[in-house]
Coordinates of C-alpha atoms in Angstrom, one line a residue:
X30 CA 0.4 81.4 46.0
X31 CA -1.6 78.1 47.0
X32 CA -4.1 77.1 44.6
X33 CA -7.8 76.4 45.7
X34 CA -8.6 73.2 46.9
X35 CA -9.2 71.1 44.2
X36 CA -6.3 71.7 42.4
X37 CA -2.5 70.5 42.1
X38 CA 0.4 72.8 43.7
X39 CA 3.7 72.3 42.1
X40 CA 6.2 72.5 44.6
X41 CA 10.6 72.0 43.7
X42 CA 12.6 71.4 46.9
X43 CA 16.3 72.3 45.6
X44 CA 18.9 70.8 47.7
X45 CA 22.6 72.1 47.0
X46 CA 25.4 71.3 49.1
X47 CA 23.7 72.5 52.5
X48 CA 21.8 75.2 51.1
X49 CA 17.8 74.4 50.6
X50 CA 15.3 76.8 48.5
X51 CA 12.1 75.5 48.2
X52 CA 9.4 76.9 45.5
X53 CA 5.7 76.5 45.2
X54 CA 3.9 77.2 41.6
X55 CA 6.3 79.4 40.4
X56 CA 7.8 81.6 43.6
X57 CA 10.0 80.9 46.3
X58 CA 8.7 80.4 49.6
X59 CA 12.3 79.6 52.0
X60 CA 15.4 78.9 51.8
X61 CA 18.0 78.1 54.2
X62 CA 21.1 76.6 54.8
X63 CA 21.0 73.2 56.9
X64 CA 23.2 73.9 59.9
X65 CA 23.4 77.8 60.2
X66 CA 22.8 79.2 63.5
X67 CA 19.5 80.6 62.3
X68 CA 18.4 77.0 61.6
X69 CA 19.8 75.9 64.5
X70 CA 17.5 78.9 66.1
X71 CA 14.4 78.0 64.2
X72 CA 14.7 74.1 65.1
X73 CA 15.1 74.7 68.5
X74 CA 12.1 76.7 68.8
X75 CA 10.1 74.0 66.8
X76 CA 8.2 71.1 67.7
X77 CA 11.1 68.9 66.0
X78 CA 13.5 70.8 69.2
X79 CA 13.1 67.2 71.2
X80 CA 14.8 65.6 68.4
X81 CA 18.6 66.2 68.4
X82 CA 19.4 64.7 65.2
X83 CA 16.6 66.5 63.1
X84 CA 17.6 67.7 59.8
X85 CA 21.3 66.1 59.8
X86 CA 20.9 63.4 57.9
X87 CA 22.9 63.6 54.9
X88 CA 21.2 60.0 52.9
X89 CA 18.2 58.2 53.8
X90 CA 14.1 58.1 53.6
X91 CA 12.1 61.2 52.3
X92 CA 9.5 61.3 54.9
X93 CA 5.8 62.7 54.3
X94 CA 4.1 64.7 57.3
X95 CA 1.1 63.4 57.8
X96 CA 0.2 64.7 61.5
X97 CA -1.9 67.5 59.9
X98 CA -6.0 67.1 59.7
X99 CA -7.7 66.4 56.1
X100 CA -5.9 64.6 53.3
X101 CA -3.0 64.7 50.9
X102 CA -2.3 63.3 47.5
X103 CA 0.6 63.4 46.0
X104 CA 1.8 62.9 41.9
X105 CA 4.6 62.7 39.5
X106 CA 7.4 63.1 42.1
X107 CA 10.7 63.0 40.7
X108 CA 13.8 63.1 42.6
X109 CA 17.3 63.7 40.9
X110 CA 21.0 64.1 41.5
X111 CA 22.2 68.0 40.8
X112 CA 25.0 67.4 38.1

């Protein structure tokens, strides 16, 4: 479902309550539930397992990933409040 490089992704993150589904152009990839014992599972077999606080956050800074080779560019990102 990734486009060719070249061309924009669309991607929605949907955060509601604890629960997480995030699409790209049209299907969705994950979801999860912050918390859960299998995110607890997957985080602790992840490079972010060092970090005891990961994910917990409930307010703060969107952070970008950038520890990847090549280049990203971003556009029109939107963030808003579920009513």
């Amino acid at each position: 479902m990734v486009k060719a490089a070249g061309e924009w992704n669309k991607t929605r993150i949907i955060v509601n309550g604890k629960h997480v589904e995030h699409w790209l152009n049209g299907q969705k990839v994950v979801e999860y539930d912050f918390g859960s014992p299998d995110w607890k599972a997957k985080v602790a077999a992840s490079k972010f397992a060092k970090y005891p606080s990961y994910g917990l956050a409930k307010s703060g800074f969107i952070g970008i990933q950038g520890d990847h080779p090549g280049s990203l560019q971003l556009r029109h990102i939107r963030i808003r409040e579920l009513p």
